[in-house]
PDB file of C-alpha atoms in Angstrom:
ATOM      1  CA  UNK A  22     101.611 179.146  14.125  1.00 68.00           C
ATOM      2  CA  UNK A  23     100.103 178.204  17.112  1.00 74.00           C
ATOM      3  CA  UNK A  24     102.164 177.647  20.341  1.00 86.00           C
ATOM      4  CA  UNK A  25     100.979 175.861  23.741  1.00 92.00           C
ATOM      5  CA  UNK A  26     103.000 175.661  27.045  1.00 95.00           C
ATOM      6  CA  UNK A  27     102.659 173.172  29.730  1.00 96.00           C
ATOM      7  CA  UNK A  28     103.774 175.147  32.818  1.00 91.00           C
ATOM      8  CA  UNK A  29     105.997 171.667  34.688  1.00 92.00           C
ATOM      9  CA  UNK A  30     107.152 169.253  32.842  1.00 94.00           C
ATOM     10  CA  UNK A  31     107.139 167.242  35.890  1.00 97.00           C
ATOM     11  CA  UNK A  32     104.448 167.372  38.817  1.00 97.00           C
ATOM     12  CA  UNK A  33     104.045 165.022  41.862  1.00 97.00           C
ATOM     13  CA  UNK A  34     101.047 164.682  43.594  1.00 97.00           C
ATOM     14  CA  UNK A  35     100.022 161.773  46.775  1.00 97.00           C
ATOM     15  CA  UNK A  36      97.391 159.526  45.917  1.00 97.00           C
ATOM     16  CA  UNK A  37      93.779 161.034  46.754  1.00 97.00           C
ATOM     17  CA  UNK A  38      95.569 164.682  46.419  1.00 98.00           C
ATOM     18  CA  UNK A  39      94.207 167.510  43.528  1.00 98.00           C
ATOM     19  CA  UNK A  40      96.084 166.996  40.143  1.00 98.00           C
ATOM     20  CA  UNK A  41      96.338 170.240  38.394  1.00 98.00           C
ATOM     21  CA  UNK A  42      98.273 170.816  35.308  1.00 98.00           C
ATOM     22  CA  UNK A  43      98.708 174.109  33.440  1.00 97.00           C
ATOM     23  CA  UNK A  44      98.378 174.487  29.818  1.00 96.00           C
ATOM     24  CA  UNK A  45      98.196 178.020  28.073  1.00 95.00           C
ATOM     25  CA  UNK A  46      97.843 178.573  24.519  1.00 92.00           C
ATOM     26  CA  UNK A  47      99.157 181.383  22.194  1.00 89.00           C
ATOM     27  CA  UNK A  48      95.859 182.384  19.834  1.00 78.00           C
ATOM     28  CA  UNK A  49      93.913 185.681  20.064  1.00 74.00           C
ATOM     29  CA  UNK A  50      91.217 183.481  18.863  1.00 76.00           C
ATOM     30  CA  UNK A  51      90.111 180.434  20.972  1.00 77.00           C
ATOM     31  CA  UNK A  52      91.375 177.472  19.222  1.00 84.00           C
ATOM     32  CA  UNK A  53      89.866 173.982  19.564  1.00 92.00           C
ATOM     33  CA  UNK A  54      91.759 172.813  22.705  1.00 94.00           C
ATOM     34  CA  UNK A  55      92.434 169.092  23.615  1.00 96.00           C
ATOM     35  CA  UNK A  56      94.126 167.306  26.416  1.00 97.00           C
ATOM     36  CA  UNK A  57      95.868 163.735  25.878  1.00 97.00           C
ATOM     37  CA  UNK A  58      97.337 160.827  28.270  1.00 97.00           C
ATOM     38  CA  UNK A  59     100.503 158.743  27.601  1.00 95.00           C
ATOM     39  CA  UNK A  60     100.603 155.863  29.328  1.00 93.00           C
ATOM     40  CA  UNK A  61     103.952 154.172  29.818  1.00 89.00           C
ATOM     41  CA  UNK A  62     105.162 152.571  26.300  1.00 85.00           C
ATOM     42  CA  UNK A  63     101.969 153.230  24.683  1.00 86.00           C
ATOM     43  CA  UNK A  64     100.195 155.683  21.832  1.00 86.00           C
ATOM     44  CA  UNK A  65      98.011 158.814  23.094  1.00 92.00           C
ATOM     45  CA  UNK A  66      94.595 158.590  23.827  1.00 93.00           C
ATOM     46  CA  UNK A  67      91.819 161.498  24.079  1.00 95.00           C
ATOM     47  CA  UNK A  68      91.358 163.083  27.635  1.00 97.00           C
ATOM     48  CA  UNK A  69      88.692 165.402  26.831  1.00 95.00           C
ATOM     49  CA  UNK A  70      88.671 167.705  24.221  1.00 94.00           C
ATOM     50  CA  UNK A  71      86.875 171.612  24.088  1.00 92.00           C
ATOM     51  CA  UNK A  72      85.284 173.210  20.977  1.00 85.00           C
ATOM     52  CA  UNK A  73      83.265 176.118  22.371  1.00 77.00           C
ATOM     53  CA  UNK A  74      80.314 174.617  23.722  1.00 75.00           C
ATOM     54  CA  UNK A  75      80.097 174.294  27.709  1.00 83.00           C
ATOM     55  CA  UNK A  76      83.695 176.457  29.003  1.00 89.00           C
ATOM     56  CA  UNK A  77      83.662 173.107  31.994  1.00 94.00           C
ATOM     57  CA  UNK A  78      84.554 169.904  29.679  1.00 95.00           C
ATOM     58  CA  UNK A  79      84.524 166.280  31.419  1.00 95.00           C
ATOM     59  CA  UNK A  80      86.561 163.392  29.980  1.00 95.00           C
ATOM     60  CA  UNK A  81      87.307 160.227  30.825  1.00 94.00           C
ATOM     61  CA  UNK A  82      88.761 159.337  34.288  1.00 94.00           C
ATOM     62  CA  UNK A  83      87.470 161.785  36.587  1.00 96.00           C
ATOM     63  CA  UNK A  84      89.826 164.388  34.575  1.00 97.00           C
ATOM     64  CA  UNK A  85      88.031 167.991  33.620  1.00 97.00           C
ATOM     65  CA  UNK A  86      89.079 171.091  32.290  1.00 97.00           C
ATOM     66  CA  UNK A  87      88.090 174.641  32.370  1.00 95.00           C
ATOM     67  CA  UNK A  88      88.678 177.078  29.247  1.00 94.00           C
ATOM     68  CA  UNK A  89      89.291 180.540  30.222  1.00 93.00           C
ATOM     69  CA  UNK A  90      89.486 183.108  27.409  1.00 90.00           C
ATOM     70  CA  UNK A  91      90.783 185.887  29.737  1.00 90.00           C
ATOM     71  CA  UNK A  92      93.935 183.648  30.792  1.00 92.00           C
ATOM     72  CA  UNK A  93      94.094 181.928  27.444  1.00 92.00           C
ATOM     73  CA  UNK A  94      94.414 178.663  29.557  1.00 94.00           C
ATOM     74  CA  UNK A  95      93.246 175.350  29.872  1.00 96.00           C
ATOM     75  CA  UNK A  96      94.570 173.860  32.738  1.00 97.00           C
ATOM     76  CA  UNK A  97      93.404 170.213  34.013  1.00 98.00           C
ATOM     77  CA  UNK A  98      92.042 168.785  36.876  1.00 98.00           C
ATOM     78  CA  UNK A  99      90.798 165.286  39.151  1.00 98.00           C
ATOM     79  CA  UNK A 100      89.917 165.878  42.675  1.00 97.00           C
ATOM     80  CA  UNK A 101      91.630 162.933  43.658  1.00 97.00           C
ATOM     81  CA  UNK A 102      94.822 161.151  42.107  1.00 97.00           C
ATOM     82  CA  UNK A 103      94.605 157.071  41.749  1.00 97.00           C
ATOM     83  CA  UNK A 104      98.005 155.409  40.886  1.00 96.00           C
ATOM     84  CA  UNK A 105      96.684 154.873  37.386  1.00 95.00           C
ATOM     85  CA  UNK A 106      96.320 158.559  36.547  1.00 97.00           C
ATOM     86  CA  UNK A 107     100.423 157.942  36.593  1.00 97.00           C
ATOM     87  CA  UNK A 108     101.508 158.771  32.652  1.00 97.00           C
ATOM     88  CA  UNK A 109     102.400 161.901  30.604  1.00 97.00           C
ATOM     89  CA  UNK A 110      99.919 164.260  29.852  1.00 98.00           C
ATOM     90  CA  UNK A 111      99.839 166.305  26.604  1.00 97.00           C
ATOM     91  CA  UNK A 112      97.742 169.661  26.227  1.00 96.00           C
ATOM     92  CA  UNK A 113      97.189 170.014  22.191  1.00 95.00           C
ATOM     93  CA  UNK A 114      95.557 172.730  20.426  1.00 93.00           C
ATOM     94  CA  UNK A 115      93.676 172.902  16.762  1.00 91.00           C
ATOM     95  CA  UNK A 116      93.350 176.433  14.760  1.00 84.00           C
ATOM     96  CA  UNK A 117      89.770 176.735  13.632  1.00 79.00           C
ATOM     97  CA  UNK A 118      90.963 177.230  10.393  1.00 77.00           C
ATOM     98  CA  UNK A 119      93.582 175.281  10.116  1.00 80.00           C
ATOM     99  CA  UNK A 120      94.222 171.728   9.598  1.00 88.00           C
ATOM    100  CA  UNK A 121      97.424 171.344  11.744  1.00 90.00           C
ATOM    101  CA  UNK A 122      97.942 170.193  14.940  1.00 91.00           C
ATOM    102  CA  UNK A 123     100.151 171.643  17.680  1.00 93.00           C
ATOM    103  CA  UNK A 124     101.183 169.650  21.189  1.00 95.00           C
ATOM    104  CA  UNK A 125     102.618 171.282  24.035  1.00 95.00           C
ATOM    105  CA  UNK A 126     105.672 169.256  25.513  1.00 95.00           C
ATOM    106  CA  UNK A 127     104.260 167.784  27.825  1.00 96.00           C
ATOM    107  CA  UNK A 128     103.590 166.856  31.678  1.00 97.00           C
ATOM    108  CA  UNK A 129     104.511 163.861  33.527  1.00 97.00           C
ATOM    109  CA  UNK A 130     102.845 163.099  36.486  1.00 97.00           C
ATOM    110  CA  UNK A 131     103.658 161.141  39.141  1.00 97.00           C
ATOM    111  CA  UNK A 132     101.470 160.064  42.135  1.00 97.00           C
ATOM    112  CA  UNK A 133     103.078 159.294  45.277  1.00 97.00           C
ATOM    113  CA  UNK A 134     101.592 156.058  47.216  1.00 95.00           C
TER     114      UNK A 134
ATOM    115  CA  UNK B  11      88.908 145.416  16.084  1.00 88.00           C
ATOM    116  CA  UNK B  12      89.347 149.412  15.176  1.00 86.00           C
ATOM    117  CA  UNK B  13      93.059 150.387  15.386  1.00 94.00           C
ATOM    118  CA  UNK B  14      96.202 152.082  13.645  1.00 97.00           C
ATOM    119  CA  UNK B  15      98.762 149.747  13.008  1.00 97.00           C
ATOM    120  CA  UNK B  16     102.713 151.087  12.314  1.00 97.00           C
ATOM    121  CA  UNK B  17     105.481 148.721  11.176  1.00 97.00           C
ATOM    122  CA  UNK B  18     108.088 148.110  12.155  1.00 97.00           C
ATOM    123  CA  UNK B  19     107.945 148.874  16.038  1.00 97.00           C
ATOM    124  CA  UNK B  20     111.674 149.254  16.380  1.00 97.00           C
ATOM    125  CA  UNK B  21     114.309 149.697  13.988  1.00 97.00           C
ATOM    126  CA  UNK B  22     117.764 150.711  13.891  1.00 97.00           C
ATOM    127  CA  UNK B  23     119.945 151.967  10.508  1.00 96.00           C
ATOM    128  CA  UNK B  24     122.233 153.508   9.485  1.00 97.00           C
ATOM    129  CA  UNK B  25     122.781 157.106   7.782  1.00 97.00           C
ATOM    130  CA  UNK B  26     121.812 157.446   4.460  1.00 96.00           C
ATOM    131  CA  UNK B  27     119.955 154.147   3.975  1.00 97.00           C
ATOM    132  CA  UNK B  28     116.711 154.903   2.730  1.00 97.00           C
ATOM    133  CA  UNK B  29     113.443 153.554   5.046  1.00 97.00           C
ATOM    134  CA  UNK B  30     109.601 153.440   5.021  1.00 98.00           C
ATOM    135  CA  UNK B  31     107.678 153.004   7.862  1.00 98.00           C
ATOM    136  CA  UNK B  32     104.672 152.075   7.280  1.00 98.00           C
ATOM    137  CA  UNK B  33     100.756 153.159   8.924  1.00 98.00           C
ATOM    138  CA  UNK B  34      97.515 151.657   8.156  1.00 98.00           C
ATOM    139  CA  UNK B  35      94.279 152.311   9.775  1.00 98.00           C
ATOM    140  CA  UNK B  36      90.771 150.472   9.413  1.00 96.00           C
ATOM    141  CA  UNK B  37      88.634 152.970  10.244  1.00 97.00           C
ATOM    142  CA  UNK B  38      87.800 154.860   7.609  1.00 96.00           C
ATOM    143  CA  UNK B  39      89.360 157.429   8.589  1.00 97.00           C
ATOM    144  CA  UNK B  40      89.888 160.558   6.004  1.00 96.00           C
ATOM    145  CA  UNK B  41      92.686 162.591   8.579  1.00 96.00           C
ATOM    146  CA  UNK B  42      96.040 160.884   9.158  1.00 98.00           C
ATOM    147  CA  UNK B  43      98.667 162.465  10.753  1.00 98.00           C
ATOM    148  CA  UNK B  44     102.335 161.576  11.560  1.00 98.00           C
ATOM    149  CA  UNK B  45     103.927 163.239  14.376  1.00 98.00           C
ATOM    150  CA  UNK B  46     107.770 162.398  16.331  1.00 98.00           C
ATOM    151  CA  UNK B  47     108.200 162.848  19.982  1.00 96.00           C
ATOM    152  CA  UNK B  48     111.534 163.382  21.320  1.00 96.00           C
ATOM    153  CA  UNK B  49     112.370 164.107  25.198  1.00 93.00           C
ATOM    154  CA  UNK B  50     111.236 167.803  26.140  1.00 91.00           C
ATOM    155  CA  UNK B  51     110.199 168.676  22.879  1.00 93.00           C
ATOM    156  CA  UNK B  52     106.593 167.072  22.850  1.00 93.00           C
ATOM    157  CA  UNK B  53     105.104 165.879  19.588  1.00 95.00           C
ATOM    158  CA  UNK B  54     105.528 167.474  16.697  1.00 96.00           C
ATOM    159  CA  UNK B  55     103.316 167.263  13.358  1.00 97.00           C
ATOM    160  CA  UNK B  56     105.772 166.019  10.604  1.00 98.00           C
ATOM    161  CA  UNK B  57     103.217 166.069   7.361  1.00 98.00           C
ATOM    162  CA  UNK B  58      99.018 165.303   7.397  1.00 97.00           C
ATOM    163  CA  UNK B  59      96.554 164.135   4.611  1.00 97.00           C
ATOM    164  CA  UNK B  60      93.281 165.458   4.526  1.00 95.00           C
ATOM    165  CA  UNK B  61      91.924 162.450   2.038  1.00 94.00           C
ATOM    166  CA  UNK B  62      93.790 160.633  -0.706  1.00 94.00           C
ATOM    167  CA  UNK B  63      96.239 162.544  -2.878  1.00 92.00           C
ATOM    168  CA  UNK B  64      95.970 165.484  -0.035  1.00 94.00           C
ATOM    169  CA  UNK B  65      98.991 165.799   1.679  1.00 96.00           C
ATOM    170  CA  UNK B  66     100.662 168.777   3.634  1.00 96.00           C
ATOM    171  CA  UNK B  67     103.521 169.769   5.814  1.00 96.00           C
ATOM    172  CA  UNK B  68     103.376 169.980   8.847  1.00 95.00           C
ATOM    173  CA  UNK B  69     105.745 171.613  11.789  1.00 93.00           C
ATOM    174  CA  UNK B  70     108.433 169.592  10.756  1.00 97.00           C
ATOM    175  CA  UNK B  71     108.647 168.181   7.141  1.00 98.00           C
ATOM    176  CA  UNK B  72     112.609 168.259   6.662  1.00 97.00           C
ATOM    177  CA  UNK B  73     114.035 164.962   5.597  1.00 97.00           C
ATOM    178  CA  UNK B  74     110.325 163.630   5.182  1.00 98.00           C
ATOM    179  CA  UNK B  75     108.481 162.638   2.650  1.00 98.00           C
ATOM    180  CA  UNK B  76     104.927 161.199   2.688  1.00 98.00           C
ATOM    181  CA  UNK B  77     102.297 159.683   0.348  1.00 96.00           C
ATOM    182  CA  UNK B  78      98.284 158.832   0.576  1.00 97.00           C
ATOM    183  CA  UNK B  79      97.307 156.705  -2.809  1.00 97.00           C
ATOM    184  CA  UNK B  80      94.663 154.991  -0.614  1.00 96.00           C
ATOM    185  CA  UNK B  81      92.673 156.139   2.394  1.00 97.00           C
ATOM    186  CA  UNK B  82      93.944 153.260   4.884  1.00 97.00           C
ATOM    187  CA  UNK B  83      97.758 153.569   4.332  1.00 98.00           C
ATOM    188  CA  UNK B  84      99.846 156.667   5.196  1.00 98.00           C
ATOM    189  CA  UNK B  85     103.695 155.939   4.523  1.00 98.00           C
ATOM    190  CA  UNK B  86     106.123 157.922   6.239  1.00 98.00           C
ATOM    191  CA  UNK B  87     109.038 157.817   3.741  1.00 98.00           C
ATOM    192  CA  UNK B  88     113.231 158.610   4.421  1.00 98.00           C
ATOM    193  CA  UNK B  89     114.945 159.175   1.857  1.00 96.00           C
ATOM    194  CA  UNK B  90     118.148 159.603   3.406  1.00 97.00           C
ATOM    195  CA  UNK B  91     118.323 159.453   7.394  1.00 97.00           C
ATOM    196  CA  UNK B  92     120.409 161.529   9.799  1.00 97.00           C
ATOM    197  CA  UNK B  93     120.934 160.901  12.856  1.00 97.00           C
ATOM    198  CA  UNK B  94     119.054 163.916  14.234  1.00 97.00           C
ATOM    199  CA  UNK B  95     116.394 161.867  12.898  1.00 98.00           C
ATOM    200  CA  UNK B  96     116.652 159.481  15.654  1.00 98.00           C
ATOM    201  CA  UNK B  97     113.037 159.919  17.395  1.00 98.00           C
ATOM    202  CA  UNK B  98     109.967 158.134  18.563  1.00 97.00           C
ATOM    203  CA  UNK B  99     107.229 158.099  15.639  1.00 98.00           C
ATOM    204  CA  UNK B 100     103.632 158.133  15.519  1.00 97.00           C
ATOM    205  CA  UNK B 101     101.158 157.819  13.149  1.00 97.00           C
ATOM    206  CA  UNK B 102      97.590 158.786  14.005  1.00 97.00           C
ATOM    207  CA  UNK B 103      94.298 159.062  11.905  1.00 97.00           C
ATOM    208  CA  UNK B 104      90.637 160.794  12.697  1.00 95.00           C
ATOM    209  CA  UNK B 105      87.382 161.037  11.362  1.00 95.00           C
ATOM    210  CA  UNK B 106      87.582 164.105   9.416  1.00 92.00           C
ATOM    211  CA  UNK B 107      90.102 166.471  10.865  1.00 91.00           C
ATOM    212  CA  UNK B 108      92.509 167.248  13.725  1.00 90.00           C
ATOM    213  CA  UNK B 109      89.601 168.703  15.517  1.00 89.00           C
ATOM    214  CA  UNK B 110      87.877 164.978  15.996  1.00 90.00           C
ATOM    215  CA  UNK B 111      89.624 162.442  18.398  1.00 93.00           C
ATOM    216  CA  UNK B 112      92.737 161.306  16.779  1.00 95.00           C
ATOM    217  CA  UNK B 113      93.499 157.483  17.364  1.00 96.00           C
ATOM    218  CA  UNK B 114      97.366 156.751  17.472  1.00 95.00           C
ATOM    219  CA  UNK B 115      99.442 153.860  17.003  1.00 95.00           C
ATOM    220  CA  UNK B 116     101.602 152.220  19.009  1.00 93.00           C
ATOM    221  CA  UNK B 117     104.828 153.737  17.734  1.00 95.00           C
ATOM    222  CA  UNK B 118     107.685 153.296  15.684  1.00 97.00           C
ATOM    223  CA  UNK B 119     110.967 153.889  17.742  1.00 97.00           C
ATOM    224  CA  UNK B 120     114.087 154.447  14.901  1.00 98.00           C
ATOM    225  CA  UNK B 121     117.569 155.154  15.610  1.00 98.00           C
ATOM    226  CA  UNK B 122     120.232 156.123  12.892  1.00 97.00           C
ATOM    227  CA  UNK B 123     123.409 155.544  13.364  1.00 96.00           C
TER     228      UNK B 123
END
């Protein structure tokens, strides 16, 4: 089975300040790798998602994330935090042959006014 | 509008008394997934259907049961609730696979007593 770790389960960042969260994965092959946002009392919603095309991926928001095989990570980043970007953030992965789906436990960020 | 709708939102019972929450989507959706989150643990894949009459476990199927008869409707069924059952539940359905954007519902938060 697949296993993901979010390195934090909380992080605090000021507003305009770099968000970075961690996210490694456990495959020796690259799985399909996703990122997802909580907002407060709501469902998930996509981020950005990578499936072995460009190793940069750009979602919504201003958030990217860079795949790195070496590190087996996929850690996320926005240049500058906005008070919205305020929620919990899930890393997720997908085997490539597989039809499960694995979350890590998550990240909740907090941006400071 | 396109969404996944669970009912009920909130409900409370008691050990032992059998419960169905139900999750429809109107998207056409072939995935559908059901997943709990509980506090540091993340979410967690309960069972997933890959099209009608497909059905398969997940990370966590104890005390679950699940059915697909139509492509729109994915029950989550309890036969017999615990109270380690106690969680925040949500269903989530995608075009084809965990590997396209999964759309999630607003949640189903159930506490046994």
């Amino acid at each position: 089975a697949q296993s993901v770790t979010q390195l934090g389960s909380h992080v605090s960042v000021s507003e305009g300040a770099l968000v970075l969260l961690r996210c490694n994965y456990s495959s020796s092959v690259p799985p399909y790798l996703f990122w997802y946002v909580q907002y407060p009392n709501q469902g998930l919603q996509l981020l950005l998602k990578y499936t072995s095309a460009a190793t940069l991926v750009k979602g919504i928001n201003g958030f990217e994330a860079e795949f790195k095989k070496s590190e087996t990570s996929f850690h996320l980043t926005k240049p500058s935090a906005h008070m919205s970007d305020a929620a919990e953030y899930f890393c997720a992965v997908s085997e490539r042959n597989g039809n499960q789906f694995y979350f890590g436990t998550g990240t909740s960020l907090t941006v400071i006014p | 509008e396109a969404q996944v709708t669970q009912n009920p939102r909130y409900l409370i019972t008691v050990t032992g008394k059998k419960l169905t929450v139900t999750c429809s989507q109107n998207m056409n959706h072939e995935y559908m997934s059901w997943y709990r989150q509980d506090p540091g643990l993340g979410l967690r894949q309960i069972y997933y259907s890959m099209n009608v009459e497909v059905t398969d476990k997940g990370d966590v199927p104890e005390g679950y049961k699940v059915s697909r008869k139509e492509k729109r409707n994915f029950p989550l069924i309890l036969e017999s609730p615990s109270p380690n059952q106690t969680s925040l539940y949500f269903c989530a359905s995608s075009l084809y696979g965990p590997t396209n954007e999964q759309f999630f519902g607003p949640g189903t938060r159930l506490t046994v007593l």
